[in-house]
XYZ file of C-alpha atoms in Angstrom:
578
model
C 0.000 0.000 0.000
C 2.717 2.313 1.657
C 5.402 1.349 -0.674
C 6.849 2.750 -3.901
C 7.639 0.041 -5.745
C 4.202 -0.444 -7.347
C 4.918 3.341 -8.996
C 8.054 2.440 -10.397
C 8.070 4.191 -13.848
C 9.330 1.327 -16.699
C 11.315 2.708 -19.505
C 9.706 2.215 -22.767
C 12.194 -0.341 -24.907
C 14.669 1.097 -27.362
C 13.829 0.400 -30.803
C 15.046 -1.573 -32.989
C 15.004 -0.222 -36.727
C 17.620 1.917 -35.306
C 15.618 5.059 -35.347
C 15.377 7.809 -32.595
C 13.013 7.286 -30.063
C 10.101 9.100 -30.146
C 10.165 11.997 -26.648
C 6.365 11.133 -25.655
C 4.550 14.487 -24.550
C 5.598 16.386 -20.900
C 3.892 14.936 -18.363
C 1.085 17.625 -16.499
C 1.951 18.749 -13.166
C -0.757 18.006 -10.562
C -1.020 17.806 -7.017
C -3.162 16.032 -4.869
C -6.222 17.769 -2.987
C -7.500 15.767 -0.365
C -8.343 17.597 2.910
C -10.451 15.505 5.055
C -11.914 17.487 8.560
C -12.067 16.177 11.909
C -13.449 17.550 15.002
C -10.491 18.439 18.002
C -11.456 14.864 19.381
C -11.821 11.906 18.061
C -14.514 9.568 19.702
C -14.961 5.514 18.700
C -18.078 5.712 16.449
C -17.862 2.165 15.342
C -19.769 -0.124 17.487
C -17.871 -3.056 18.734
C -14.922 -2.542 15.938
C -11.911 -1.515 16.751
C -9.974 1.470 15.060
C -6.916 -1.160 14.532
C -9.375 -3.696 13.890
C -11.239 -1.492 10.970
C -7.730 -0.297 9.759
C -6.641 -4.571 9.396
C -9.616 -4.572 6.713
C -7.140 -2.208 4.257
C -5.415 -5.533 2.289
C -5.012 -3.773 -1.140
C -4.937 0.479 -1.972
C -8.499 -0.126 -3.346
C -9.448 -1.143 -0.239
C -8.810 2.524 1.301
C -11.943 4.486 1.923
C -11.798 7.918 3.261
C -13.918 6.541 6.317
C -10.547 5.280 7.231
C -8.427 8.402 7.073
C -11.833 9.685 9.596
C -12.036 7.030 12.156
C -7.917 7.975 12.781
C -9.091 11.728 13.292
C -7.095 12.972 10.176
C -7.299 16.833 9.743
C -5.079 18.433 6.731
C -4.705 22.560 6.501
C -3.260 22.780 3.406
C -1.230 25.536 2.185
C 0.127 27.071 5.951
C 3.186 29.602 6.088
C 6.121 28.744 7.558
C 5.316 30.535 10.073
C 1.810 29.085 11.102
C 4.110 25.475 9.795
C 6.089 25.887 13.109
C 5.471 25.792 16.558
C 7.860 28.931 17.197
C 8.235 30.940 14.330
C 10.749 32.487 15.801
C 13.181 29.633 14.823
C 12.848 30.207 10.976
C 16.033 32.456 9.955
C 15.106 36.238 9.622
C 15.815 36.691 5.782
C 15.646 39.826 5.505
C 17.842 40.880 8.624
C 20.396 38.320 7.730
C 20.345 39.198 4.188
C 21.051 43.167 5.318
C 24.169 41.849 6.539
C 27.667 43.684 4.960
C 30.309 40.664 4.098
C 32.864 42.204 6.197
C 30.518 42.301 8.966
C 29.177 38.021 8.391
C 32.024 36.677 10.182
C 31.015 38.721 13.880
C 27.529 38.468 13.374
C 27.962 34.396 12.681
C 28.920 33.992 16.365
C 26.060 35.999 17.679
C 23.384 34.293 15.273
C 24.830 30.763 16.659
C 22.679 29.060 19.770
C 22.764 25.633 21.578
C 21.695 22.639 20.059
C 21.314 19.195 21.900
C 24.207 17.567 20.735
C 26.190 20.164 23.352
C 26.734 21.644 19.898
C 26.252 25.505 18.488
C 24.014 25.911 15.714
C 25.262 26.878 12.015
C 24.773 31.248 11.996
C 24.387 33.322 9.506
C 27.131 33.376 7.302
C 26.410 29.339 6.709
C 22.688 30.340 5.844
C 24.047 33.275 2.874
C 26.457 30.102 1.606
C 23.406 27.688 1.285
C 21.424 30.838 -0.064
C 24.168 31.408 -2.800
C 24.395 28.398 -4.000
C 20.956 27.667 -4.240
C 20.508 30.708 -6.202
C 23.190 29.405 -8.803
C 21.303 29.502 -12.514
C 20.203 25.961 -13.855
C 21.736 26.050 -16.651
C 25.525 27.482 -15.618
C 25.121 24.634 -12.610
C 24.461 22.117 -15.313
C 27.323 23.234 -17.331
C 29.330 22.541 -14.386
C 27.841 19.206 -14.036
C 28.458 18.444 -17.255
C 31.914 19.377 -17.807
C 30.936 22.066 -20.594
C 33.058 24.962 -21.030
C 30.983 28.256 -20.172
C 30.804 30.300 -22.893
C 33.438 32.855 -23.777
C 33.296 35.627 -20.662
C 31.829 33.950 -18.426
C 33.223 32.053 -15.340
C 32.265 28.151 -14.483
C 30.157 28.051 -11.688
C 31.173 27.056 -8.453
C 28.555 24.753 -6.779
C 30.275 23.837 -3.305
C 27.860 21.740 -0.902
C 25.131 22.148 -3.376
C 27.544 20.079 -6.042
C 25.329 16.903 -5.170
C 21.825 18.798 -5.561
C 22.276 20.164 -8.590
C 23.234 16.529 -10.467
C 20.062 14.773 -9.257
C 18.298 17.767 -10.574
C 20.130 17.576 -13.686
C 19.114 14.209 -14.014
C 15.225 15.508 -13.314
C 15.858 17.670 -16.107
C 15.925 14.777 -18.893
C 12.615 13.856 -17.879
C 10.758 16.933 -16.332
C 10.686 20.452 -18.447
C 12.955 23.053 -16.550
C 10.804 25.923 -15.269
C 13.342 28.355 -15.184
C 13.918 28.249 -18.955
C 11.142 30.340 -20.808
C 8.709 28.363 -23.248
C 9.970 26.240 -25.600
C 9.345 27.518 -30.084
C 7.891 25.796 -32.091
C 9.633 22.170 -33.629
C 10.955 24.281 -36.514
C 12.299 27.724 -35.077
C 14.009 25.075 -32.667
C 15.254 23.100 -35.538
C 16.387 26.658 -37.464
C 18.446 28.052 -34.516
C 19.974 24.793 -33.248
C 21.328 24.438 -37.004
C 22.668 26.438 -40.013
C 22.699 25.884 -44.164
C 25.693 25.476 -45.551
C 26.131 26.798 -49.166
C 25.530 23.114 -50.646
C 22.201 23.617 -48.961
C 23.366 20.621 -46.183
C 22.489 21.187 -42.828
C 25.544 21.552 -39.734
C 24.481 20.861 -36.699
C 26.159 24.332 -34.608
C 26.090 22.366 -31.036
C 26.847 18.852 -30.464
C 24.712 17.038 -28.290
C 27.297 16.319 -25.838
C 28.009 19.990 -25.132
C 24.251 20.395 -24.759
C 22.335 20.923 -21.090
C 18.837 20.063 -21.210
C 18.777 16.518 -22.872
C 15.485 15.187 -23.252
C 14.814 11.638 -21.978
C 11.476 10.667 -21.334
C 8.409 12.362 -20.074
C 7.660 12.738 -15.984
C 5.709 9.539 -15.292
C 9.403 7.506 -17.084
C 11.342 9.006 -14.049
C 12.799 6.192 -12.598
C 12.119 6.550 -8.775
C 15.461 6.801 -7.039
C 16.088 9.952 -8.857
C 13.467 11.283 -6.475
C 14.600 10.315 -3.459
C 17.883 10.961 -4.045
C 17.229 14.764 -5.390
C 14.904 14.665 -1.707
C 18.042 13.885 -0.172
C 20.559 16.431 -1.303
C 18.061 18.809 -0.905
C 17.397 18.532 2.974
C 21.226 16.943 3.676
C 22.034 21.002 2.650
C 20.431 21.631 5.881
C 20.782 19.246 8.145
C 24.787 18.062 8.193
C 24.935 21.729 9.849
C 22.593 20.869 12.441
C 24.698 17.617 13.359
C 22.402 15.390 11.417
C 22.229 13.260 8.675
C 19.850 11.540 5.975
C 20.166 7.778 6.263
C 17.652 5.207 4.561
C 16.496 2.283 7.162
C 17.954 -0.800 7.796
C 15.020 -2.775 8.767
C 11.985 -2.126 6.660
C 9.639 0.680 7.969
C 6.488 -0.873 9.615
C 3.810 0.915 10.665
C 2.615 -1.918 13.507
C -0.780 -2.452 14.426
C -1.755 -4.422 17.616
C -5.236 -5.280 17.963
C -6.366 -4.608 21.550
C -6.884 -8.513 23.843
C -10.388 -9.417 24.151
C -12.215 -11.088 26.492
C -12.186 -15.062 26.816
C -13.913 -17.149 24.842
C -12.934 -14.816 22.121
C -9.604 -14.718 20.801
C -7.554 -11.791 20.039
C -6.776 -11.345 15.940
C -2.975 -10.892 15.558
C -0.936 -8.161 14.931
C -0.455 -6.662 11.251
C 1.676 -3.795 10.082
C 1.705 -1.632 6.937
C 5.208 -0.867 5.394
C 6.543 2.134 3.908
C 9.122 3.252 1.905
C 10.105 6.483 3.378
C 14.187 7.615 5.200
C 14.604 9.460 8.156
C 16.821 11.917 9.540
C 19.262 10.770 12.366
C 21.286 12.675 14.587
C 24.897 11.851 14.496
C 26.440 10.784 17.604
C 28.906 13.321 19.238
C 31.437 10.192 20.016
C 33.818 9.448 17.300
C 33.460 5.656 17.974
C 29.648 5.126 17.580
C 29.422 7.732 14.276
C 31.988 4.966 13.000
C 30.027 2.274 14.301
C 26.912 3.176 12.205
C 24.885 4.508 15.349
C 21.928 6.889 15.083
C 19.688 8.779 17.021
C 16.162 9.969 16.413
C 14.841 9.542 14.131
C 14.582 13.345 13.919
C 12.328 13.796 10.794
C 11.283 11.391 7.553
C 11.241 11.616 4.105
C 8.565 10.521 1.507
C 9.298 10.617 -2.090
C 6.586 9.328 -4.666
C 6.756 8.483 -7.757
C 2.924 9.144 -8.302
C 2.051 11.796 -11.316
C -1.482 10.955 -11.757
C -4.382 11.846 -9.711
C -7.277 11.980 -11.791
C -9.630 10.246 -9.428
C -10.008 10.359 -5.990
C -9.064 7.273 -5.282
C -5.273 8.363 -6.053
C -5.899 11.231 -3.696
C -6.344 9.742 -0.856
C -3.652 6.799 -1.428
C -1.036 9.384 -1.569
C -2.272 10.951 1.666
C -2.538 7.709 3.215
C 1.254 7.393 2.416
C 1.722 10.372 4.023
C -0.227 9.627 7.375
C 1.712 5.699 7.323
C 5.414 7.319 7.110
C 4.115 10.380 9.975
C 2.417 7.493 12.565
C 5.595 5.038 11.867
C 8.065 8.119 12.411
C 5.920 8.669 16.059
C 6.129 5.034 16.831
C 9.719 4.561 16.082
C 10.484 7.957 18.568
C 7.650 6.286 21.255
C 10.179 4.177 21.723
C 12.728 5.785 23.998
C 13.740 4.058 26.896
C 12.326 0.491 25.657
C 13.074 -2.691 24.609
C 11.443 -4.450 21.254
C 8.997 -7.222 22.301
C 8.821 -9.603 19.594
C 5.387 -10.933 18.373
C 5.479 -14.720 19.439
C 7.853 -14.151 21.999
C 7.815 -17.129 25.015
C 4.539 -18.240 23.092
C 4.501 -22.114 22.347
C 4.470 -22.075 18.674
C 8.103 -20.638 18.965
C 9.527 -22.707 21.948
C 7.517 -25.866 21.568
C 8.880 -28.530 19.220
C 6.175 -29.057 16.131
C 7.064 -33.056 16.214
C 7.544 -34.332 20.003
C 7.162 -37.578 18.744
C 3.882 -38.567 19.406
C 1.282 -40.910 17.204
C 1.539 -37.957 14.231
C 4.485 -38.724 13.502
C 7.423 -36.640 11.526
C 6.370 -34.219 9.411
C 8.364 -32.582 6.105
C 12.291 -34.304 5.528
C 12.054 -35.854 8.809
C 8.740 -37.916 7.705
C 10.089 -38.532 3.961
C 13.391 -40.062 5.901
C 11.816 -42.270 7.745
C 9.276 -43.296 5.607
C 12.498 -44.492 3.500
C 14.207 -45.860 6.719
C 10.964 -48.245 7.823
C 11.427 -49.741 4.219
C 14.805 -50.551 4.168
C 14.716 -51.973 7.305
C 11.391 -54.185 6.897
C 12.941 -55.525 3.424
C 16.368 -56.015 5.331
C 18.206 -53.878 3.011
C 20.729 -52.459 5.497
C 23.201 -51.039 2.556
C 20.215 -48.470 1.504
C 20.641 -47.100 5.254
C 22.434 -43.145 5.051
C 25.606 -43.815 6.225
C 26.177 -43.065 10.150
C 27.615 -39.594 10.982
C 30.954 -39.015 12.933
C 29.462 -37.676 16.557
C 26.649 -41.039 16.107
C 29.479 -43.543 15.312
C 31.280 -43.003 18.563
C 28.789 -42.242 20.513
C 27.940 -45.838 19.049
C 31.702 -47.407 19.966
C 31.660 -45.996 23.348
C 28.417 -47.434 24.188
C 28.038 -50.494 26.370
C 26.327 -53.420 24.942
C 22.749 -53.566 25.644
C 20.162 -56.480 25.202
C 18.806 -57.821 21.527
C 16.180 -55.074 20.538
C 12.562 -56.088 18.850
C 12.141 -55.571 15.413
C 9.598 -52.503 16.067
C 12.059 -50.841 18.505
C 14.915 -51.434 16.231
C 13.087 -49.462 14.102
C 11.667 -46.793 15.921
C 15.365 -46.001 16.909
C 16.567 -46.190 13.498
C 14.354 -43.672 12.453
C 15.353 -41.459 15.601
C 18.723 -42.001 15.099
C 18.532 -40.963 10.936
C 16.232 -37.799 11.750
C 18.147 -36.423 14.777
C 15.310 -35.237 16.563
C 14.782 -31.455 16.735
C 18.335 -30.624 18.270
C 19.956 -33.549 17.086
C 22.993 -34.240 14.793
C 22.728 -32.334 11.691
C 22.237 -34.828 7.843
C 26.280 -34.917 6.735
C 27.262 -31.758 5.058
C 28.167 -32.436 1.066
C 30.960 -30.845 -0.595
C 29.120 -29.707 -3.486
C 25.922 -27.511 -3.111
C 23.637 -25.636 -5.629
C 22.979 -21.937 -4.485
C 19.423 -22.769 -5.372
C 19.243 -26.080 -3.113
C 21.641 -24.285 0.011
C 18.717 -21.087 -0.143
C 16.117 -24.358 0.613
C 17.975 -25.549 3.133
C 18.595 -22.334 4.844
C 14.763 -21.794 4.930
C 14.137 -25.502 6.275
C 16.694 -24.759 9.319
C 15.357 -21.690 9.999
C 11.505 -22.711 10.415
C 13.448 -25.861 12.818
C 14.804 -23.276 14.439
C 11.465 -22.583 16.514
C 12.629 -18.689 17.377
C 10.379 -15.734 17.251
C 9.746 -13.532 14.067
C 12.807 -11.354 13.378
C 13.415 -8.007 14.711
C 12.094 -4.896 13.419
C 13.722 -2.809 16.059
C 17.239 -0.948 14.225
C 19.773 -2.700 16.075
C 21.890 0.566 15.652
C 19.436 2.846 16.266
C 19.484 4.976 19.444
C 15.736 5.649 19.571
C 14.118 9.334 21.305
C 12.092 11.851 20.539
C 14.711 14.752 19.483
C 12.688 17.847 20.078
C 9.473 16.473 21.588
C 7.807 19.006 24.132
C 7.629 16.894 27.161
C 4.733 16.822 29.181
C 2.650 18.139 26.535
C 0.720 14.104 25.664
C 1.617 14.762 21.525
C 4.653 14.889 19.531
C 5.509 16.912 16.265
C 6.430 14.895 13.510
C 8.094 16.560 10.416
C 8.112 15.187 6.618
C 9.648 16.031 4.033
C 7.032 15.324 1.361
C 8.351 15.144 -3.047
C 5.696 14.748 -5.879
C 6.901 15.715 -9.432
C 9.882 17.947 -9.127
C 8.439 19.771 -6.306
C 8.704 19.768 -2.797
C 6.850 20.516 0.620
C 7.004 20.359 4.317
C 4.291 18.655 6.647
C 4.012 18.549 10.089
C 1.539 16.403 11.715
C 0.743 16.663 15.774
C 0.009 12.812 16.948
C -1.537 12.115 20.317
C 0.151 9.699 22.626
C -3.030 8.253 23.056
C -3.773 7.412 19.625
C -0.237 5.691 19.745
C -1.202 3.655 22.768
C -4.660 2.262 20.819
C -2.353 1.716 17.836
C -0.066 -0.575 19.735
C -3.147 -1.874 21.394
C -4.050 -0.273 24.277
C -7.607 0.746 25.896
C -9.718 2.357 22.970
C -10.867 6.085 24.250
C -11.185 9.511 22.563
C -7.711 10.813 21.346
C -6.995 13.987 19.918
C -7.312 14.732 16.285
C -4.124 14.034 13.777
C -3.814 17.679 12.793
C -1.419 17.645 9.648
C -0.692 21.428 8.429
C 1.081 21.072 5.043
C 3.043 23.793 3.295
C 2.514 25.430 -0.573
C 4.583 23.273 -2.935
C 8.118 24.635 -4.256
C 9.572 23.751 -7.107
C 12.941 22.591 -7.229
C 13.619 23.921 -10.668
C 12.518 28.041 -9.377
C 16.006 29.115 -7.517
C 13.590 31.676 -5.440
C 11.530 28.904 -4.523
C 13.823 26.543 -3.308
C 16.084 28.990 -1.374
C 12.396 29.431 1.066
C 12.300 25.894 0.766
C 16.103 25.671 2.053
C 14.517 28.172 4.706
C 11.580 26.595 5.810
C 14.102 23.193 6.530
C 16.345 25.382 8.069
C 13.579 26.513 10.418
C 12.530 22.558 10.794
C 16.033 21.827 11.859
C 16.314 24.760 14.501
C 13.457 23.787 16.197
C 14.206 20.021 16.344
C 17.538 20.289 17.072
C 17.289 22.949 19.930
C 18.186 22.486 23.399
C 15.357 21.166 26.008
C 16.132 21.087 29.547
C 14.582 17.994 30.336
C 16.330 16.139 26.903
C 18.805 13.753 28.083
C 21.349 14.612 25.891
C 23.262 11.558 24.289
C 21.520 8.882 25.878
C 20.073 6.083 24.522
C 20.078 1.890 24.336
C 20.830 -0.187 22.001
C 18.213 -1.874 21.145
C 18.922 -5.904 20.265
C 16.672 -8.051 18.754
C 16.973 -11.677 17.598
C 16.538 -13.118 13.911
C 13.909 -15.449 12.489
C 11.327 -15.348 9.650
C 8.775 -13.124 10.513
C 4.943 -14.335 11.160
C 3.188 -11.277 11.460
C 0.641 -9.890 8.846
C 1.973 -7.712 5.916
C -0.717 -5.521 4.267
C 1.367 -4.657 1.104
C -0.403 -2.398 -1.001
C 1.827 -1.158 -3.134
């Protein structure tokens, strides 16, 4: 449902008479406009259904109703200012003040503009905002140039790109496939054709500039953008911002689960088990201030989470709300994953007897799987006598065999009964003899086959690396601010959605009461392409950042578990509706 890989764009196939391949038209821009409205609280409306019950009945994206995106207590304001974005507006950087700034007066007023973040750190000042605002403001077409490797043209300089080096290629990249903004409208097919060449006197026409000294390539149309270039232009974009603030963009380890534990009911009814949706969205860490766990791949937060889609048409309503319902997965999964400060992952199965008790004890059933074709094939040779058929004995069963004291003549039904122990090895017994030569196909099959002998829990789901808190949560306050960083087309907004402890608690199955509404104000789209527009979008992260990242009194700065978890296959419900 939550995942991108059922938007992956597919390439159309080169062709094969060796002719150029037709450009199909620009793709339109459009947005999504679904604003559902929810009173401040939420009460349960549904009878004797639960909300994680009624959310379980989602299996497939048709399946989402906007009843659903109602019975969590969605609310979307669409459109806010950074400053109604915010919870302080007084973190977002005063443009205009900064801007009034003399260069020979940026390096003293850097200090002042600097305040305490809660890494023990100072916060980047002004003179790093005018570097991010410069380069941002770098024209498309000299950045491409740069890109590119193409000499500028005579009198000009190249342009220097500095941190912004790794923007501007993913959105160079965008630019085979989306139409720059910043260029002015396209002529017609033949003024194009007349100015990009010139008649020679035979009348043959000479191409002026090569292709390869050209910015601007055309690829494909919008909807052929393969996916990662997304992400990855998502990335650059907000990394501008936030390796300043002492964080970092990292994509997950373990797959993003939103996890949704249905409440215990009442004996003689049993409780339906836990399901999760996954997402496909990356999060900002903070970096550790120790130079040991930084190398050691540990992170803290998650701070904020990005969603890029690959979505570009929403002609129905239906589209609408699966994008939003994208949204509201990687915002409730970002809250969980900071809920869990201070605790340890219970695993679903753990100490229950379907992972601890054997599935054969050896009782009338019998073996099931290898173990019952085995000894199917044991019985038979040893009713028809045929001892040489036997698998040969293993080296830990032939001396346990030699340094075993003569017992009395078995029966015939005991002497096979132990034959058939003795060639299965019981759940924990001796392993079949290991054979020197292996497919890769046949070793994956007998990886799975250990594993489910194993008996162990479902695997973990917690980020064994992962120092989780809530980095900028206002304690005491029973709701926590989650930002995202939301990409559709080659634009790009901020969202910030308020979710109620409470409605956590009933999501990981606790008492069903009234929560409060999840209020999710969403900022005006900016395109990438506009350098005016991104440089507020630089400022509306930088804001984002400054807030998260401040200093709280109560924040216990640097602490943090790390969380273990065990391995296994997991058993819990996937609702994959991508």
């Amino acid at each position: 449902m939550f995942a991108a890989f059922g938007n992956i764009g597919v390439l159309p196939p080169p062709p094969t008479d060796g002719a150029p391949r037709v450009i199909p038209p620009p793709t339109p821009v459009r947005f999504p406009r679904c604003s559902p409205q929810s009173d401040e609280k939420v009460p349960r409306t549904r009878g004797d259904v639960s909300l994680v019950n009624f959310l379980q009945s989602i299996h497939r994206p048709t399946d989402i109703r906007l009843s659903h995106l109602e019975a969590v207590g969605v609310h979307v304001v669409s459109d806010v200012s950074p400053r109604d974005l915010l919870p302080d507006a007084s973190y977002l950087p005063p443009v205009e003040k900064w801007n009034g700034i003399a260069p020979e007066d940026l390096l003293e007023a850097n200090e002042a503009t600097r305040q305490p973040l809660s890494n023990g750190h100072l916060s980047p000042g002004v003179q790093t905002y005018r570097e991010r605002q410069k380069e941002l403001l770098t024209d498309n077409t000299a950045a491409f140039r740069t890109i590119r490797r193409i000499p500028a043209p005579t009198g000009e300089t190249a342009a220097r790109l500095g941190n912004a080096y790794e923007f501007f290629k993913n959105l160079e990249f965008f630019s085979g496939y989306w139409p720059d903004t910043s260029l002015p409208p396209k002529p017609d097919s033949s003024e194009s054709e007349s100015e990009s060449t010139t008649e020679t006197a035979e009348g043959v026409k000479k191409e002026v500039v090569p292709s390869h000294m050209q910015t601007h390539v055309p690829t494909g149309n919008g909807a052929q953008l393969p996916p990662d270039y997304r992400q990855n232009l998502l990335t650059a974009f907000v990394k501008l911002v936030a390796y300043d603030f002492g964080c970092n963009v990292s994509f997950p380890r373990t797959e993003p689960r939103l996890h949704l534990t249905p409440s215990p009911l009442p004996p003689p009814k049993s409780t339906p088990p836990p399901s999760y949706f996954n997402s496909s969205v990356a999060f900002v860490y903070r970096t550790p201030v120790e130079r040991s766990a930084a190398r050691a791949g540990i992170v803290e937060g998650p701070v904020a989470t990005l969603s890029a889609r690959a979505s570009t048409v929403f002609s129905n309503p239906s589209d609408e709300l699966l994008d939003l319902a994208r949204e509201v997965v990687g915002v409730l999964l970002t809250a969980q994953h900071r809920s869990r400060e201070g605790k340890t992952e219970k695993r679903f199965g753990d100490a229950k007897w379907w992972t601890s008790t054997p599935r054969w004890g050896g009782g009338p059933g019998g073996a099931s799987g290898r173990e019952g074709d085995k000894a199917e094939e044991v019985t038979i040779a040893l009713s028809a006598g045929v001892t040489e058929k036997l698998p040969p004995l293993t080296s830990s069963t032939s001396a346990a065999s030699a340094t075993s004291p003569p017992v009395a003549e078995e029966g015939h039904g005991v002497k096979i009964a132990n034959e058939v122990k003795r060639q299965i090895g019981g759940l924990n017994g001796p392993s079949p003899p290991k054979r020197s030569k292996i497919s890769p196909r046949e070793s994956a099959r007998m990886a799975i086959y250990e594993s489910y002998r194993k008996m162990t829990p479902p695997s973990a789901t917690w980020d064994r690396k992962a120092r989780y808190s809530a980095i900028g949560k206002v304690p005491g306050k029973g709701y926590d601010d989650v930002f995202l960083m939301s990409a559709l087309n080659h634009h790009v907004c901020i969202v910030r959605a308020r979710v109620s402890e409470k409605l956590l608690s009933v999501l990981e199955g606790g008492t069903e009461d009234e929560w409060e509404r999840l209020e999710i104000r969403r900022s005006r789209w900016y395109d990438l392409y506009l350098k005016e527009e991104r440089v507020e979008a630089m400022g509306c992260v930088w804001g984002v950042m400054s807030w998260l990242m401040r200093k709280v009194e109560s924040e216990r700065d640097g602490e943090g578990g790390e969380d273990v978890a065990g391995e296994g296959d997991g058993l819990v419900e996937k609702m994959d509706l991508s």
